[in-house]
Amino acid sequence: MFAPQGPTVRELAVQALSSVEHGYDLLAPKFDLTPYRTPDVVLDAVAHALSELGPVDYGLDLCCGTGAGLDVLRQVCRERVVGVDFSAGMLEVGRARADVAGRTDWVRADARALPFSAAFDLVVSFGAFGHFLPRERPGLFAQVRSVLRPGGRFAFPIAAPPRPGSAGYWALLAFDSAMRVRNAVWRPQFVMYYRDFKLSAVREELIRGGFSVELRELPEVGRRADGTPRCRLVVATAV
């Protein structure tokens, strides 16, 4: 799962026993060598799908990490792009690796209290929602809605859940269970519950939060054995 230059088991254990913020600070130098980084095939597919929606001016990458999603925004935004994350370590690595100057701002902030006005045409996010408890999502979506201009879009990919009984299903269940045990006996908590982020519930929460929602297939990511897409793009438009 990890590149030879990626984090060691000991490093992962130390990170897992930290808070979410400090854990990512520690992981930041090797984050791009882990499977936690969104794969290029998904990033490229999202960039292609967003380009079909037409060019936009200002974009925000929510929970940007080391900035992989900012590369997507640079392809579809004509003006400035902004990355926001609460991990100073992730932002430092992303800023150091960025090869585009003058168009990108890196901001340290909590996604649950965004320090922006309604200035963005597009907000994207990649792989971050497992760090928010279900009860926090309505507030998170309200924050996104507050920084979008009228008609602005909030877009993020969502993978099809593993089939019950499959190896992926049991692996995800085991990871989720391990995190819940860890958080029951250890503080600070490390919230990472990806089984809680279900499309049907998320879609309803977005609609209640003032968005219209459409789903777009990402054919570049492929299909499952039954022909259904492996990954879709949620496009929520502020109404």
Short mmCIF file of C-alpha atoms in Angstrom, two decimals:
data_model
loop_
_atom_site.label_atom_id
_atom_site.label_comp_id
_atom_site.label_asym_id
_atom_site.label_seq_id
_atom_site.Cartn_x
_atom_site.Cartn_y
_atom_site.Cartn_z
CA MET A 1 0.00 0.00 0.00
CA PHE A 2 2.87 2.37 0.69
CA ALA A 3 5.88 3.35 -1.37
CA PRO A 4 9.27 2.26 0.05
CA GLN A 5 9.99 5.89 0.91
CA GLY A 6 6.63 6.26 2.66
CA PRO A 7 5.92 6.31 6.39
CA THR A 8 7.09 3.44 8.57
CA VAL A 9 4.75 1.44 10.78
CA ARG A 10 6.15 3.26 13.80
CA GLU A 11 5.55 6.66 12.21
CA LEU A 12 1.97 5.69 11.33
CA ALA A 13 1.38 4.52 14.89
CA VAL A 14 2.62 7.81 16.34
CA GLN A 15 0.44 9.73 13.89
CA ALA A 16 -2.62 7.62 14.70
CA LEU A 17 -2.20 8.34 18.41
CA SER A 18 -2.11 12.09 17.78
CA SER A 19 -4.92 14.50 17.08
CA VAL A 20 -6.10 14.77 13.47
CA GLU A 21 -4.27 18.08 13.02
CA HIS A 22 -0.98 17.00 14.58
CA GLY A 23 -1.15 13.60 12.92
CA TYR A 24 -1.27 15.25 9.51
CA ASP A 25 1.51 17.64 10.49
CA LEU A 26 3.67 14.57 11.16
CA LEU A 27 2.54 12.74 8.02
CA ALA A 28 2.90 15.73 5.70
CA PRO A 29 6.45 15.12 4.37
CA LYS A 30 5.47 11.61 3.23
CA PHE A 31 1.76 12.09 2.59
CA ASP A 32 2.06 11.99 -1.20
CA LEU A 33 3.71 8.56 -0.93
CA THR A 34 0.67 7.03 0.78
CA PRO A 35 -2.67 5.74 -0.59
CA TYR A 36 -4.37 8.56 1.32
CA ARG A 37 -3.54 10.95 -1.52
CA THR A 38 -6.29 11.03 -4.15
CA PRO A 39 -5.12 9.01 -7.19
CA ASP A 40 -4.21 10.92 -10.34
CA VAL A 41 -6.84 9.05 -12.34
CA VAL A 42 -9.56 10.52 -10.10
CA LEU A 43 -8.04 14.02 -10.16
CA ASP A 44 -7.79 13.96 -13.95
CA ALA A 45 -11.35 12.67 -14.29
CA VAL A 46 -12.69 15.42 -12.05
CA ALA A 47 -10.75 18.08 -13.96
CA HIS A 48 -12.26 16.83 -17.21
CA ALA A 49 -15.80 16.78 -15.79
CA LEU A 50 -15.46 20.27 -14.33
CA SER A 51 -14.07 21.66 -17.58
CA GLU A 52 -17.30 20.59 -19.27
CA LEU A 53 -19.27 22.80 -16.88
CA GLY A 54 -17.50 25.85 -18.26
CA PRO A 55 -14.65 28.05 -17.01
CA VAL A 56 -14.87 29.76 -13.63
CA ASP A 57 -12.85 32.55 -12.06
CA TYR A 58 -12.18 31.77 -8.40
CA GLY A 59 -11.83 28.32 -6.84
CA LEU A 60 -11.33 26.94 -3.32
CA ASP A 61 -9.92 23.53 -2.39
CA LEU A 62 -11.46 22.58 0.96
CA CYS A 63 -9.08 20.56 3.18
CA CYS A 64 -6.45 20.85 0.46
CA GLY A 65 -3.64 18.93 2.17
CA THR A 66 -0.50 19.11 0.06
CA GLY A 67 -2.40 20.57 -2.87
CA ALA A 68 -3.25 17.81 -5.33
CA GLY A 69 -6.73 19.26 -5.79
CA LEU A 70 -5.30 22.70 -6.45
CA ASP A 71 -3.86 21.34 -9.69
CA VAL A 72 -7.45 20.53 -10.71
CA LEU A 73 -8.58 24.05 -9.90
CA ARG A 74 -5.76 25.61 -11.87
CA GLN A 75 -6.99 23.79 -14.95
CA VAL A 76 -10.54 25.16 -14.73
CA CYS A 77 -10.17 28.54 -12.97
CA ARG A 78 -9.16 31.66 -14.87
CA GLU A 79 -8.18 33.74 -11.85
CA ARG A 80 -6.99 32.81 -8.37
CA VAL A 81 -7.25 29.52 -6.52
CA VAL A 82 -7.08 29.04 -2.76
CA GLY A 83 -6.24 26.01 -0.67
CA VAL A 84 -7.44 25.83 2.93
CA ASP A 85 -6.40 23.25 5.53
CA PHE A 86 -5.95 23.20 9.29
CA SER A 87 -2.64 21.32 9.14
CA ALA A 88 0.27 23.74 8.98
CA GLY A 89 2.55 20.86 8.02
CA MET A 90 0.47 19.88 5.00
CA LEU A 91 0.28 23.48 3.83
CA GLU A 92 4.03 23.92 4.23
CA VAL A 93 4.75 20.87 2.08
CA GLY A 94 2.21 21.90 -0.53
CA ARG A 95 3.51 25.44 -0.74
CA ALA A 96 7.10 24.22 -1.08
CA ARG A 97 6.21 21.79 -3.88
CA ALA A 98 3.96 24.12 -5.86
CA ASP A 99 5.48 25.07 -9.19
CA VAL A 100 2.93 27.78 -10.02
CA ALA A 101 3.49 31.19 -8.47
CA GLY A 102 1.15 34.13 -8.31
CA ARG A 103 -2.18 32.33 -8.69
CA THR A 104 -2.40 30.28 -5.52
CA ASP A 105 -3.02 31.21 -1.90
CA TRP A 106 -2.54 28.78 0.99
CA VAL A 107 -4.66 29.48 4.07
CA ARG A 108 -4.58 27.75 7.43
CA ALA A 109 -8.13 27.52 8.80
CA ASP A 110 -10.75 25.07 10.02
CA ALA A 111 -13.24 24.07 7.33
CA ARG A 112 -15.98 24.43 9.95
CA ALA A 113 -15.22 28.18 10.28
CA LEU A 114 -14.05 29.44 6.90
CA PRO A 115 -12.53 32.95 6.92
CA PHE A 116 -13.90 33.99 3.52
CA SER A 117 -16.77 35.96 2.07
CA ALA A 118 -18.99 34.75 -0.77
CA ALA A 119 -16.14 35.10 -3.27
CA PHE A 120 -15.83 31.68 -4.95
CA ASP A 121 -17.40 30.22 -8.06
CA LEU A 122 -16.26 26.69 -7.28
CA VAL A 123 -15.35 24.73 -4.15
CA VAL A 124 -13.84 21.25 -4.45
CA SER A 125 -12.76 18.69 -1.89
CA PHE A 126 -10.99 15.35 -2.18
CA GLY A 127 -11.09 12.59 0.41
CA ALA A 128 -11.59 14.75 3.49
CA PHE A 129 -15.14 14.07 4.61
CA GLY A 130 -14.32 11.07 6.79
CA HIS A 131 -12.76 13.52 9.22
CA PHE A 132 -16.14 15.08 10.01
CA LEU A 133 -18.73 13.37 12.17
CA PRO A 134 -22.20 13.08 10.59
CA ARG A 135 -23.59 15.69 12.98
CA GLU A 136 -20.95 18.15 11.74
CA ARG A 137 -21.79 17.86 8.05
CA PRO A 138 -24.76 20.28 7.94
CA GLY A 139 -22.57 22.98 9.47
CA LEU A 140 -19.74 22.14 7.10
CA PHE A 141 -22.03 22.37 4.07
CA ALA A 142 -23.40 25.67 5.40
CA GLN A 143 -19.85 27.00 5.51
CA VAL A 144 -19.31 25.98 1.90
CA ARG A 145 -22.61 27.60 0.91
CA SER A 146 -21.56 30.83 2.64
CA VAL A 147 -18.38 31.25 0.57
CA LEU A 148 -20.01 30.55 -2.81
CA ARG A 149 -21.37 33.22 -5.09
CA PRO A 150 -24.98 32.74 -6.28
CA GLY A 151 -24.96 29.82 -8.70
CA GLY A 152 -21.55 28.67 -7.47
CA ARG A 153 -20.79 24.96 -7.32
CA PHE A 154 -19.49 22.56 -4.70
CA ALA A 155 -17.99 19.47 -6.33
CA PHE A 156 -16.38 16.34 -4.94
CA PRO A 157 -15.85 12.74 -6.08
CA ILE A 158 -17.44 9.90 -4.17
CA ALA A 159 -16.47 6.27 -4.70
CA ALA A 160 -19.00 3.47 -4.88
CA PRO A 161 -19.07 1.60 -1.56
CA PRO A 162 -17.51 -1.87 -1.55
CA ARG A 163 -19.93 -4.75 -2.00
CA PRO A 164 -21.00 -6.39 1.30
CA GLY A 165 -18.85 -9.43 1.91
CA SER A 166 -16.05 -8.31 -0.41
CA ALA A 167 -12.44 -7.90 0.72
CA GLY A 168 -12.80 -4.12 0.48
CA TYR A 169 -15.93 -4.21 2.61
CA TRP A 170 -14.24 -6.15 5.41
CA ALA A 171 -11.09 -4.03 5.23
CA LEU A 172 -13.10 -0.82 5.56
CA LEU A 173 -15.18 -2.26 8.39
CA ALA A 174 -12.04 -3.38 10.24
CA PHE A 175 -10.44 0.06 9.84
CA ASP A 176 -13.60 1.82 11.03
CA SER A 177 -13.90 -0.51 14.03
CA ALA A 178 -10.25 -0.01 14.95
CA MET A 179 -10.67 3.78 14.87
CA ARG A 180 -13.73 3.59 17.10
CA VAL A 181 -11.92 1.43 19.64
CA ARG A 182 -8.93 3.76 19.53
CA ASN A 183 -11.14 6.81 20.14
CA ALA A 184 -12.95 5.09 22.99
CA VAL A 185 -9.73 4.52 24.94
CA TRP A 186 -7.40 7.28 23.80
CA ARG A 187 -7.41 11.07 23.67
CA PRO A 188 -7.21 13.22 21.66
CA GLN A 189 -9.55 11.62 19.17
CA PHE A 190 -8.58 10.93 15.57
CA VAL A 191 -11.79 11.12 13.54
CA MET A 192 -11.63 9.08 10.33
CA TYR A 193 -14.90 7.25 9.69
CA TYR A 194 -15.36 6.89 5.95
CA ARG A 195 -18.22 4.39 6.23
CA ASP A 196 -20.40 7.22 7.58
CA PHE A 197 -20.17 9.26 4.37
CA LYS A 198 -23.05 7.78 2.40
CA LEU A 199 -24.27 9.33 -0.84
CA SER A 200 -27.99 9.17 -0.06
CA ALA A 201 -27.63 10.96 3.28
CA VAL A 202 -25.14 13.49 1.93
CA ARG A 203 -27.40 14.35 -0.98
CA GLU A 204 -30.33 15.03 1.35
CA GLU A 205 -28.15 17.19 3.61
CA LEU A 206 -26.92 19.25 0.66
CA ILE A 207 -30.47 19.85 -0.58
CA ARG A 208 -31.57 20.93 2.90
CA GLY A 209 -28.54 23.23 2.98
CA GLY A 210 -29.59 25.21 -0.08
CA PHE A 211 -28.06 23.25 -2.96
CA SER A 212 -29.45 21.50 -5.98
CA VAL A 213 -27.56 18.26 -6.58
CA GLU A 214 -26.61 16.32 -9.69
CA LEU A 215 -24.36 13.31 -10.15
CA ARG A 216 -21.90 12.92 -12.99
CA GLU A 217 -20.18 9.70 -13.87
CA LEU A 218 -16.39 9.64 -14.04
CA PRO A 219 -15.90 7.05 -16.80
CA GLU A 220 -12.11 7.35 -16.71
CA VAL A 221 -12.14 5.68 -13.29
CA GLY A 222 -13.89 2.60 -14.71
CA ARG A 223 -16.87 0.44 -13.82
CA ARG A 224 -17.52 -2.38 -11.41
CA ALA A 225 -18.35 -5.91 -12.50
CA ASP A 226 -22.07 -5.11 -12.52
CA GLY A 227 -21.53 -2.13 -14.84
CA THR A 228 -22.08 0.61 -12.26
CA PRO A 229 -19.53 3.46 -12.01
CA ARG A 230 -16.65 3.07 -9.60
CA CYS A 231 -16.75 6.79 -8.88
CA ARG A 232 -19.16 9.69 -9.39
CA LEU A 233 -18.79 13.43 -9.12
CA VAL A 234 -21.28 15.19 -6.89
CA VAL A 235 -22.02 18.67 -8.24
CA ALA A 236 -24.02 20.77 -5.78
CA THR A 237 -25.12 24.19 -7.06
CA ALA A 238 -25.99 27.01 -4.65
CA VAL A 239 -29.60 28.07 -5.23
#
